[in-house]
PDB file of C-alpha atoms and ligand atoms in Angstrom:
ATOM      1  CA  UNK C   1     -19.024  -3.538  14.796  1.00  0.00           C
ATOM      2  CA  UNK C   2     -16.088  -1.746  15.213  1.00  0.00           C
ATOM      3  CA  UNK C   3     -17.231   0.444  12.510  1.00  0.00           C
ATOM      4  CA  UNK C   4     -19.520   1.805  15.088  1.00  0.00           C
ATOM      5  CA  UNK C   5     -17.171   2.529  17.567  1.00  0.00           C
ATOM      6  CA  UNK C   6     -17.500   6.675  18.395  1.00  0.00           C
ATOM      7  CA  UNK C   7     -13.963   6.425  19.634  1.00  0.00           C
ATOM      8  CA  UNK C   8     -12.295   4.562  16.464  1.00  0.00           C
ATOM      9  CA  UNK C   9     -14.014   6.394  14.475  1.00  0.00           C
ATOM     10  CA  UNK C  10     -13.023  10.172  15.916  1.00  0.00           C
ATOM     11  CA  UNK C  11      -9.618   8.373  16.238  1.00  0.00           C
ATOM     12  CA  UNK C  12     -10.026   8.250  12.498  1.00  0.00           C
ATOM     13  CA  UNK C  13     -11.172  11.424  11.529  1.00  0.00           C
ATOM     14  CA  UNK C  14      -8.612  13.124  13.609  1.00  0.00           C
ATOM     15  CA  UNK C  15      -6.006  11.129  11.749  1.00  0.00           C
ATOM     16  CA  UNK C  16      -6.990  12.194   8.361  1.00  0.00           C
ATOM     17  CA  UNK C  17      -7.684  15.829   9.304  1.00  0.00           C
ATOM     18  CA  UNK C  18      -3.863  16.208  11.236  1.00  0.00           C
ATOM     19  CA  UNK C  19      -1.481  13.559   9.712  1.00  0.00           C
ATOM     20  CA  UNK C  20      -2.939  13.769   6.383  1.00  0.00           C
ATOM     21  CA  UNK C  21      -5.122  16.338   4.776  1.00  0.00           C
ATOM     22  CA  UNK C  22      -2.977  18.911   6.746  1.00  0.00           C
ATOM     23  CA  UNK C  23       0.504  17.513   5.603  1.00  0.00           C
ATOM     24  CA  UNK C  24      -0.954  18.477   1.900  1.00  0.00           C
ATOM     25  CA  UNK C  25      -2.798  15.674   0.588  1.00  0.00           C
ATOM     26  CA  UNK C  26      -5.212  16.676  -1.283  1.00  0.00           C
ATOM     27  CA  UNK C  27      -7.114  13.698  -3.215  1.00  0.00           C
ATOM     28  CA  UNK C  28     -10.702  13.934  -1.903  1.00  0.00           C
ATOM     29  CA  UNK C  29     -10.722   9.829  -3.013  1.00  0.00           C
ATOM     30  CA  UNK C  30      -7.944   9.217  -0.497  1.00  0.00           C
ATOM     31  CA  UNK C  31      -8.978  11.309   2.271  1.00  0.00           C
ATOM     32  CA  UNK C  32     -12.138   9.417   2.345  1.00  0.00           C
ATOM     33  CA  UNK C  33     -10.719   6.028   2.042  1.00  0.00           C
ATOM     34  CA  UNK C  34      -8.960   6.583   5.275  1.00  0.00           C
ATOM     35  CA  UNK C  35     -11.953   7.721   6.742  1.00  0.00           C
ATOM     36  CA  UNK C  36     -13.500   4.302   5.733  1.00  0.00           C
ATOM     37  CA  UNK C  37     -10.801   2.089   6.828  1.00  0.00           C
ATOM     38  CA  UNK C  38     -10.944   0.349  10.090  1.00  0.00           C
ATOM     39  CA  UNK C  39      -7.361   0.665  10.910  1.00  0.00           C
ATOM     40  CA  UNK C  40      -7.556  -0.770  14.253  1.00  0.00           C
ATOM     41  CA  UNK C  41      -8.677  -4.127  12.436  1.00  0.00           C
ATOM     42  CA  UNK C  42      -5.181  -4.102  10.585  1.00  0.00           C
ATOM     43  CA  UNK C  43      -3.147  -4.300  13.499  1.00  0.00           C
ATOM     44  CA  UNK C  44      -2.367  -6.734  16.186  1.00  0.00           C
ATOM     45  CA  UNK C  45      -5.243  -6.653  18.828  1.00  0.00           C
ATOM     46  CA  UNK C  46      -3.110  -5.414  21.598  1.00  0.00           C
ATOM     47  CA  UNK C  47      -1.757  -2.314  19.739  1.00  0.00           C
ATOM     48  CA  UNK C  48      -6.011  -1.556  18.550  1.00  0.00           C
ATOM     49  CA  UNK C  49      -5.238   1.936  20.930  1.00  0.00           C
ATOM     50  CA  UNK C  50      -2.482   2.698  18.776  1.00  0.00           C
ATOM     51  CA  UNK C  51      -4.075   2.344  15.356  1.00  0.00           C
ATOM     52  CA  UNK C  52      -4.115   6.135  14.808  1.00  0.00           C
ATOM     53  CA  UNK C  53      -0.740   6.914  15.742  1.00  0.00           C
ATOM     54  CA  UNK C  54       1.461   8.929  13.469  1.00  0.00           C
ATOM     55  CA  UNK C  55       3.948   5.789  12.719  1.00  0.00           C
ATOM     56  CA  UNK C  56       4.014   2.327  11.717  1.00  0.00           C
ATOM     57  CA  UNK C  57       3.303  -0.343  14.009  1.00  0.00           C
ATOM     58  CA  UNK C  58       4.873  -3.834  14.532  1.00  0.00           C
ATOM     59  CA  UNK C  59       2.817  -6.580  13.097  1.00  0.00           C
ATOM     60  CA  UNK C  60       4.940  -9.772  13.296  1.00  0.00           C
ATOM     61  CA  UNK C  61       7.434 -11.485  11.197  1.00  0.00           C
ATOM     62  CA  UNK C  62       9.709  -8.440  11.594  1.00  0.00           C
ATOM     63  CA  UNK C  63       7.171  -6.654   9.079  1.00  0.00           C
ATOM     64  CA  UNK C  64       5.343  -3.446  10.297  1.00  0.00           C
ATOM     65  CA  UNK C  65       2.125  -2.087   8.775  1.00  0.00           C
ATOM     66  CA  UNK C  66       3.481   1.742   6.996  1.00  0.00           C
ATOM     67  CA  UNK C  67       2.658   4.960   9.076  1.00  0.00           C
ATOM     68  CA  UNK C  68      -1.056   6.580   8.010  1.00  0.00           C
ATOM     69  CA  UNK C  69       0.433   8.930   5.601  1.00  0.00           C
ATOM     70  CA  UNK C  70       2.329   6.863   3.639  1.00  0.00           C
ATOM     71  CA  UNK C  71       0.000   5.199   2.572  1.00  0.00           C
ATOM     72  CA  UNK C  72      -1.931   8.570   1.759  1.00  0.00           C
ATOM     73  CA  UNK C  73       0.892   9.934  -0.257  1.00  0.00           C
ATOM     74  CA  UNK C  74       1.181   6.191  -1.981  1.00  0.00           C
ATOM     75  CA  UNK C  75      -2.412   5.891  -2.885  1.00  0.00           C
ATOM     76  CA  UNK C  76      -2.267   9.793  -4.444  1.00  0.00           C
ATOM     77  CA  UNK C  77       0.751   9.196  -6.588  1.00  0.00           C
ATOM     78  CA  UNK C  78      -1.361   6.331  -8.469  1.00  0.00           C
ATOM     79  CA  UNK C  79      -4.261   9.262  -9.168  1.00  0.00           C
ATOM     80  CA  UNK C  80      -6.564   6.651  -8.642  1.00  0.00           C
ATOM     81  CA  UNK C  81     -10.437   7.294 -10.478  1.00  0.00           C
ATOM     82  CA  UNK C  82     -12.468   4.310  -9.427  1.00  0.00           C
ATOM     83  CA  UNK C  83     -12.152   2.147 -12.338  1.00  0.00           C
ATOM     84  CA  UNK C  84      -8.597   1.076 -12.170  1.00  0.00           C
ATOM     85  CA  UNK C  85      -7.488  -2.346 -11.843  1.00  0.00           C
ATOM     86  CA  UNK C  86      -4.420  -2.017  -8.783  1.00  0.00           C
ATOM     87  CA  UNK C  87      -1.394  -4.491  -7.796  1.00  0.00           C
ATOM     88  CA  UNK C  88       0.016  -4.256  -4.540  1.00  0.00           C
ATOM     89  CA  UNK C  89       3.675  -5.773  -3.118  1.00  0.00           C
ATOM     90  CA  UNK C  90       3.771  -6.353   0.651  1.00  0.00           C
ATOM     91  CA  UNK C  91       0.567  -7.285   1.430  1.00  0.00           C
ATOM     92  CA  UNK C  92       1.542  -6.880   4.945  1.00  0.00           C
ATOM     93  CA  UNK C  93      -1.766  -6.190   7.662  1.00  0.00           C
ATOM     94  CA  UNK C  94      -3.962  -5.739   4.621  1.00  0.00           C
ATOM     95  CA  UNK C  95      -4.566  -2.391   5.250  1.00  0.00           C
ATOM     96  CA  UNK C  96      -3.168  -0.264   1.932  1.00  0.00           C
ATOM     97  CA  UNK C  97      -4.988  -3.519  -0.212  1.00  0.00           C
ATOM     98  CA  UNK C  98      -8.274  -2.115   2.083  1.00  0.00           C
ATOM     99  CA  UNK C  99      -7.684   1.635   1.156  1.00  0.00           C
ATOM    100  CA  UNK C 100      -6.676   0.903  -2.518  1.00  0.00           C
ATOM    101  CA  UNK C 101      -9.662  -1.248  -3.285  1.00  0.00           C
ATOM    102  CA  UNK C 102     -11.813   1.722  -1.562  1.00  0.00           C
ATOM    103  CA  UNK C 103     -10.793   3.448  -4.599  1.00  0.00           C
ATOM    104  CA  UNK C 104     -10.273   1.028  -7.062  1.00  0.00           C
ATOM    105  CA  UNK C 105     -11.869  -1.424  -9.195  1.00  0.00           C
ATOM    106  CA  UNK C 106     -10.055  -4.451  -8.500  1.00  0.00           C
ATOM    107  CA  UNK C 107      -6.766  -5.157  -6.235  1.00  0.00           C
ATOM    108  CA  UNK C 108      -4.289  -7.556  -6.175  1.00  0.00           C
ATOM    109  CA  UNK C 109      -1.767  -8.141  -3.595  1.00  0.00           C
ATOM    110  CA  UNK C 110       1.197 -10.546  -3.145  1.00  0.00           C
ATOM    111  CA  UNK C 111       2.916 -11.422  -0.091  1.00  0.00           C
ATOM    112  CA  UNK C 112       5.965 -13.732   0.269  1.00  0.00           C
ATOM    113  CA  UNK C 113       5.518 -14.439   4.007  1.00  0.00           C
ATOM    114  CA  UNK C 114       2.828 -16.782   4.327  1.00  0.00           C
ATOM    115  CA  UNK C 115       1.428 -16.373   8.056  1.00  0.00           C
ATOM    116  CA  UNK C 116       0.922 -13.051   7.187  1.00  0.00           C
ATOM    117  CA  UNK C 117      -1.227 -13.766   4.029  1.00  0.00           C
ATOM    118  CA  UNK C 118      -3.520 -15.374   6.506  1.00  0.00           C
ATOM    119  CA  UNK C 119      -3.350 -12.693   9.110  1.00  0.00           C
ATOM    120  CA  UNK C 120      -4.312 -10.109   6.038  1.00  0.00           C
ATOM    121  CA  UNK C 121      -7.004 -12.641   4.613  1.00  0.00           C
ATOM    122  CA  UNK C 122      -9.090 -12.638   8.098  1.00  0.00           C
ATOM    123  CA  UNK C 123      -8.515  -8.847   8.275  1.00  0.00           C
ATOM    124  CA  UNK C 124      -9.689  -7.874   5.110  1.00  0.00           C
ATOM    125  CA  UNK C 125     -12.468  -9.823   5.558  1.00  0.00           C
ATOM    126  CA  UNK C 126     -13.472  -8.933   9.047  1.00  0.00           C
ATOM    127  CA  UNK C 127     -13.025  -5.298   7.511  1.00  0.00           C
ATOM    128  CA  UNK C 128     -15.527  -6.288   4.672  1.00  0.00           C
ATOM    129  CA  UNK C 129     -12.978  -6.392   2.218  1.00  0.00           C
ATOM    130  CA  UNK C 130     -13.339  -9.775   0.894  1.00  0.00           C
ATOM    131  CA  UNK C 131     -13.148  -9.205  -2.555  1.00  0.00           C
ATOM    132  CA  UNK C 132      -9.346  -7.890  -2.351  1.00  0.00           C
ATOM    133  CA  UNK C 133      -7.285 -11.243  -4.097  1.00  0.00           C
ATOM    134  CA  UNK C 134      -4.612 -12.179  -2.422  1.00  0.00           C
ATOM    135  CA  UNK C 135      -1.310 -14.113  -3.630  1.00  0.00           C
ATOM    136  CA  UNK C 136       1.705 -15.766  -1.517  1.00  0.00           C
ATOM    137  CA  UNK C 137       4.976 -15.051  -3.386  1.00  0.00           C
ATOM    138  CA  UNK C 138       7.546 -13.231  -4.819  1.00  0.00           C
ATOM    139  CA  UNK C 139       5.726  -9.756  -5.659  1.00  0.00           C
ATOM    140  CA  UNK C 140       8.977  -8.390  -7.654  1.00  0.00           C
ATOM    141  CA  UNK C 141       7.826 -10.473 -10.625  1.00  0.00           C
ATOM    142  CA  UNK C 142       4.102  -9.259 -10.333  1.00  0.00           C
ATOM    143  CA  UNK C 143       0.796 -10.988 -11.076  1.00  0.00           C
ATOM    144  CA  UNK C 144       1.805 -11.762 -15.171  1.00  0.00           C
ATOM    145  CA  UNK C 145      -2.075 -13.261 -15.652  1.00  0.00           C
ATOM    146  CA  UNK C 146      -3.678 -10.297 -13.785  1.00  0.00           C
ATOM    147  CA  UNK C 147      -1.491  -7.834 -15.706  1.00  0.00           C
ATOM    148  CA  UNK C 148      -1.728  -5.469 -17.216  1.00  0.00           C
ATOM    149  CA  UNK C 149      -2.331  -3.235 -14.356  1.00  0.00           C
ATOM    150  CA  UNK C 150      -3.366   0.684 -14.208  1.00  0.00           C
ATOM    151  CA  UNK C 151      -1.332   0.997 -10.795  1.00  0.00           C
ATOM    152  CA  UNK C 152       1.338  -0.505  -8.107  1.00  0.00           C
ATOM    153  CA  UNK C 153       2.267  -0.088  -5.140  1.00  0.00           C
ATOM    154  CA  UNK C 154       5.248  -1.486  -3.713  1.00  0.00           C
ATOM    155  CA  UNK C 155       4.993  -1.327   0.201  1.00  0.00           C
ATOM    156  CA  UNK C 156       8.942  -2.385   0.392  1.00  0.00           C
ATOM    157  CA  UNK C 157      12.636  -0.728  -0.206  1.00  0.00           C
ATOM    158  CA  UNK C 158      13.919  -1.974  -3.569  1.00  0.00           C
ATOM    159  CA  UNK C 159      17.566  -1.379  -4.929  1.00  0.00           C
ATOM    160  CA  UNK C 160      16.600  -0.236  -8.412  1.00  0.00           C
ATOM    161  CA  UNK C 161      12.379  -0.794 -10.679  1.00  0.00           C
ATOM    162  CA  UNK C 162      12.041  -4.353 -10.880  1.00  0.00           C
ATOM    163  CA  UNK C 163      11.412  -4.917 -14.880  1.00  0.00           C
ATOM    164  CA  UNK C 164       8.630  -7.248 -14.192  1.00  0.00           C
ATOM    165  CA  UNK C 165       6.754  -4.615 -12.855  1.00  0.00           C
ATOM    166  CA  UNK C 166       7.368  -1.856 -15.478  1.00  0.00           C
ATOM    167  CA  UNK C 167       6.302  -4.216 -18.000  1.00  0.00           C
ATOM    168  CA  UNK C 168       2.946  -5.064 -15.754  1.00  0.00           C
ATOM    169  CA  UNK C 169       1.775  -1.521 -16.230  1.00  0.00           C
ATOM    170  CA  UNK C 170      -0.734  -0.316 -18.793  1.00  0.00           C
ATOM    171  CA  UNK C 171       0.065   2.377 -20.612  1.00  0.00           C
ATOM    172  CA  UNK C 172      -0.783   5.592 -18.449  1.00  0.00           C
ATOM    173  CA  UNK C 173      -0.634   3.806 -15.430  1.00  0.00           C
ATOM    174  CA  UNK C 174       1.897   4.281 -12.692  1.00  0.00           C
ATOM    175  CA  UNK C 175       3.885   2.299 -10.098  1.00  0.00           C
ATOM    176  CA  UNK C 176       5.037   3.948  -6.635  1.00  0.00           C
ATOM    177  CA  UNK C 177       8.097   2.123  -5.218  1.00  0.00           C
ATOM    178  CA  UNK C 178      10.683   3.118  -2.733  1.00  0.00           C
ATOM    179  CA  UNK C 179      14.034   2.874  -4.751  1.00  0.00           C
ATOM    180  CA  UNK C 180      17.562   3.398  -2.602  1.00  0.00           C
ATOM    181  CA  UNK C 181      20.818   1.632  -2.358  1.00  0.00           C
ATOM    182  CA  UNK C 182      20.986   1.458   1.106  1.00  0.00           C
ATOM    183  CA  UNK C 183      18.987  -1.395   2.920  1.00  0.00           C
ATOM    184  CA  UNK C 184      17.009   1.038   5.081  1.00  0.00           C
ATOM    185  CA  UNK C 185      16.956   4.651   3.505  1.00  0.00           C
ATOM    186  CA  UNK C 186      15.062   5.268  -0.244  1.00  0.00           C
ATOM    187  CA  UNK C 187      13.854   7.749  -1.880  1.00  0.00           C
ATOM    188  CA  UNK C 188       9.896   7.261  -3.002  1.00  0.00           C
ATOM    189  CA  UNK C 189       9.476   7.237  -6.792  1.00  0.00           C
ATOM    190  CA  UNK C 190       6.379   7.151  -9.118  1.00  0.00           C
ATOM    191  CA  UNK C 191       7.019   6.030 -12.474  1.00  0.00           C
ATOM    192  CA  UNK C 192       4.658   6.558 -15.394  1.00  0.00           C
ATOM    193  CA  UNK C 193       3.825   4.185 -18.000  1.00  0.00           C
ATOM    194  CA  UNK C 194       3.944   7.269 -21.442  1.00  0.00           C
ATOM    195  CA  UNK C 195       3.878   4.827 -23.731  1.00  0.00           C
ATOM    196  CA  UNK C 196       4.890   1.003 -24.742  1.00  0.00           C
ATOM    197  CA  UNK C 197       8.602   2.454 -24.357  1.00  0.00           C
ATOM    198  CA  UNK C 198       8.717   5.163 -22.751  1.00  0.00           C
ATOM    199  CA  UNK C 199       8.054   6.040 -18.875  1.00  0.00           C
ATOM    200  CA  UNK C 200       8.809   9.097 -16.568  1.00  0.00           C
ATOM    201  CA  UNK C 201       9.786   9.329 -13.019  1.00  0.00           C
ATOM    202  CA  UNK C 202       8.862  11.508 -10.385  1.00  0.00           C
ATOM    203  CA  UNK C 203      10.571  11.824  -6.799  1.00  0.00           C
ATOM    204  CA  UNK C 204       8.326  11.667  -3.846  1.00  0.00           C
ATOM    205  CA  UNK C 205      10.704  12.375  -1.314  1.00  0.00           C
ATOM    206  CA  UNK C 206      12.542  10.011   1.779  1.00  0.00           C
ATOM    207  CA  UNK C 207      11.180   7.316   3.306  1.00  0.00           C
ATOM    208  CA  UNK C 208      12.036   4.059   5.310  1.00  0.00           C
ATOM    209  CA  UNK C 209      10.919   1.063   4.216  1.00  0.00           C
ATOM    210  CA  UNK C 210      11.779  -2.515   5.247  1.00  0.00           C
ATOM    211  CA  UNK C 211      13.688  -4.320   2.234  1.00  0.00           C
ATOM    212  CA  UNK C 212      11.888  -5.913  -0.754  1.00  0.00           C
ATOM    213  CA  UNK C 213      13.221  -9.510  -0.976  1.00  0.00           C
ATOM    214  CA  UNK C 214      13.168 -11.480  -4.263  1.00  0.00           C
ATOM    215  CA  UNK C 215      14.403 -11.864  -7.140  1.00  0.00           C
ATOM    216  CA  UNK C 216      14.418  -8.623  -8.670  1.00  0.00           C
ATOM    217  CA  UNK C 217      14.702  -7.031  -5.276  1.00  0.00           C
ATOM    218  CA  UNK C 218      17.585  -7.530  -2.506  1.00  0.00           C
ATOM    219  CA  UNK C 219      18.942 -11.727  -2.601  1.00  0.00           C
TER     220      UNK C 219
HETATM  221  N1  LIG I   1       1.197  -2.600   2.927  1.00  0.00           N
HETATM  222  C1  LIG I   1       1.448  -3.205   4.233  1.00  0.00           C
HETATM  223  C2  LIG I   1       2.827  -2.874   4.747  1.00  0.00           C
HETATM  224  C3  LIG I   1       3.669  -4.064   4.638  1.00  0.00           C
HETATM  225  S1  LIG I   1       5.352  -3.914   5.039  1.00  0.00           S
HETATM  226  C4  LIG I   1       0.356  -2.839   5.205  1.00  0.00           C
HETATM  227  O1  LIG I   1      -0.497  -2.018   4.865  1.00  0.00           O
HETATM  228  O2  LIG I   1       0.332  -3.417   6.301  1.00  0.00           O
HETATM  229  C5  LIG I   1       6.068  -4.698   3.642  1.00  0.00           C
HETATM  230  C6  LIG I   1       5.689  -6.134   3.393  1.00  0.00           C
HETATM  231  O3  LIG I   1       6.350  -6.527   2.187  1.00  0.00           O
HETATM  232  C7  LIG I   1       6.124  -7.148   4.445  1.00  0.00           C
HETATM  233  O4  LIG I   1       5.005  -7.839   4.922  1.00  0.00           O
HETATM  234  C8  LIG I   1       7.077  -8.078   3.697  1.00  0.00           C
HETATM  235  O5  LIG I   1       6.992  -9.428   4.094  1.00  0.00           O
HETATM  236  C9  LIG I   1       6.620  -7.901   2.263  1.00  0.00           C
HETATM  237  N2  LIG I   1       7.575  -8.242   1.214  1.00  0.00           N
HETATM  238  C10 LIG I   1       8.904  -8.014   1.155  1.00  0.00           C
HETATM  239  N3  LIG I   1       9.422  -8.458  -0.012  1.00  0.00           N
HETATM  240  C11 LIG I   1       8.361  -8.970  -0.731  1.00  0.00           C
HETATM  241  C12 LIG I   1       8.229  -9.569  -2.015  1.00  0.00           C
HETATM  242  N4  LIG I   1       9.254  -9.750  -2.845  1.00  0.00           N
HETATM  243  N5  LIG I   1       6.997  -9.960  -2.403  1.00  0.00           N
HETATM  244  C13 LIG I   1       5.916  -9.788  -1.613  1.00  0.00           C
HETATM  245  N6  LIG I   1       5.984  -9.233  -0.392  1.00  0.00           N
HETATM  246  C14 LIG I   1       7.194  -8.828   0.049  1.00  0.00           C
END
């Protein structure tokens, strides 16, 4: 198994160490999911070599799987314990559903582009992430009969919080989107669930996504 692999799995270490744990994250939970993940089974089998690289990655469709630390600094701003039930937008490769289920109870994730629900199914489960559920559709409404949920992450650039989505979250749980006007450009944001009413928002910095399409997302 690739698992095995001495070079993947230096590749991998190296990875966490430089593009990670030295760009300041912190969470010991995260750093070791990305230890665990096979990246190289996430991406398309000519780009394996380039699985570690400090960027996204092309991975059909037009879609690309997010840059390593991304999807560091995503998985810490849902302070994730181990028993949390998580909901992921923009399923994508698979590969955030694979780290956010390494430190997670349960995750959910919704895709709207079919071919690449199946590409993610057979990765996730060559990966040995089978029990990860997996949805085609519109993630900007959510998962209403999986809900409510004690994180989500939105892997795509929305124009403002899609309600559905605030209203998916248990109380103390948060949801990490990229929020901009512009198609292309958007600032990262965590919101907070505080109570049935109330929620608070905290700014993660830019980032380039590609757009969320839907119905609460761009038409
Ligand atoms: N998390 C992915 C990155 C995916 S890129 C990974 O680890 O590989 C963003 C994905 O969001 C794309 O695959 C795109 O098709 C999908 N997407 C865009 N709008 C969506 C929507 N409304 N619902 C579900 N998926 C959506």
């Amino acid at each position: 198994m690739t698992e095995n692999n001495p070079d993947f799995s230096a590749l991998r270490r190296s990875m966490v160490d430089r593009q990670i744990a030295r760009r300041g994250v912190r969470d010991k939970r995260v750093l070791e999911a990305m230890v665990r993940v096979p990246r190289e089974l996430f991406v398309p089998k000519h780009l394996a070599d380039e699985a570690y690289e400090d960027h996204p990655l092309p991975i059909g469709y037009g879609q690309t799987i997010s840059q390593p630390y991304i999807v560091a600094l995503m998985a810490e701003a849902l302070a994730l314990q181990g028993r949390e039930r998580v909901l992921d937008i923009g399923t994508g490769s698979g590969y955030a559903a694979a780290v956010l289920a390494s430190m997670a109870l349960e995750v959910f994730s919704i895709e709207r582009i079919p071919e690449l629900v199946h590409q993610a199914r057979a990765n996730l489960d060559c990966a040995g992430f089978s029990q990860v559920y997996l949805r085609c559709g519109d993630g900007t409404l959510g998962w209403p009969e999986a809900a409510p949920f004690d994180g989500i992450c939105v892997a795509a650039g929305a124009p403002s919080i899609p309600e559905a989505l605030k209203q998916q979250l248990a109380v103390g749980g948060r949801l990490v989107i990229p929020i901009g006007e512009e198609y292309s450009g958007q600032q990262l944001t965590c919101i907070r669930r505080v109570s049935e009413t109330e929620f608070s928002r905290e700014d993660y910095g830019s980032v380039r996504f590609v757009p969320l399409l839907g119905e609460e997302g761009w038409q």
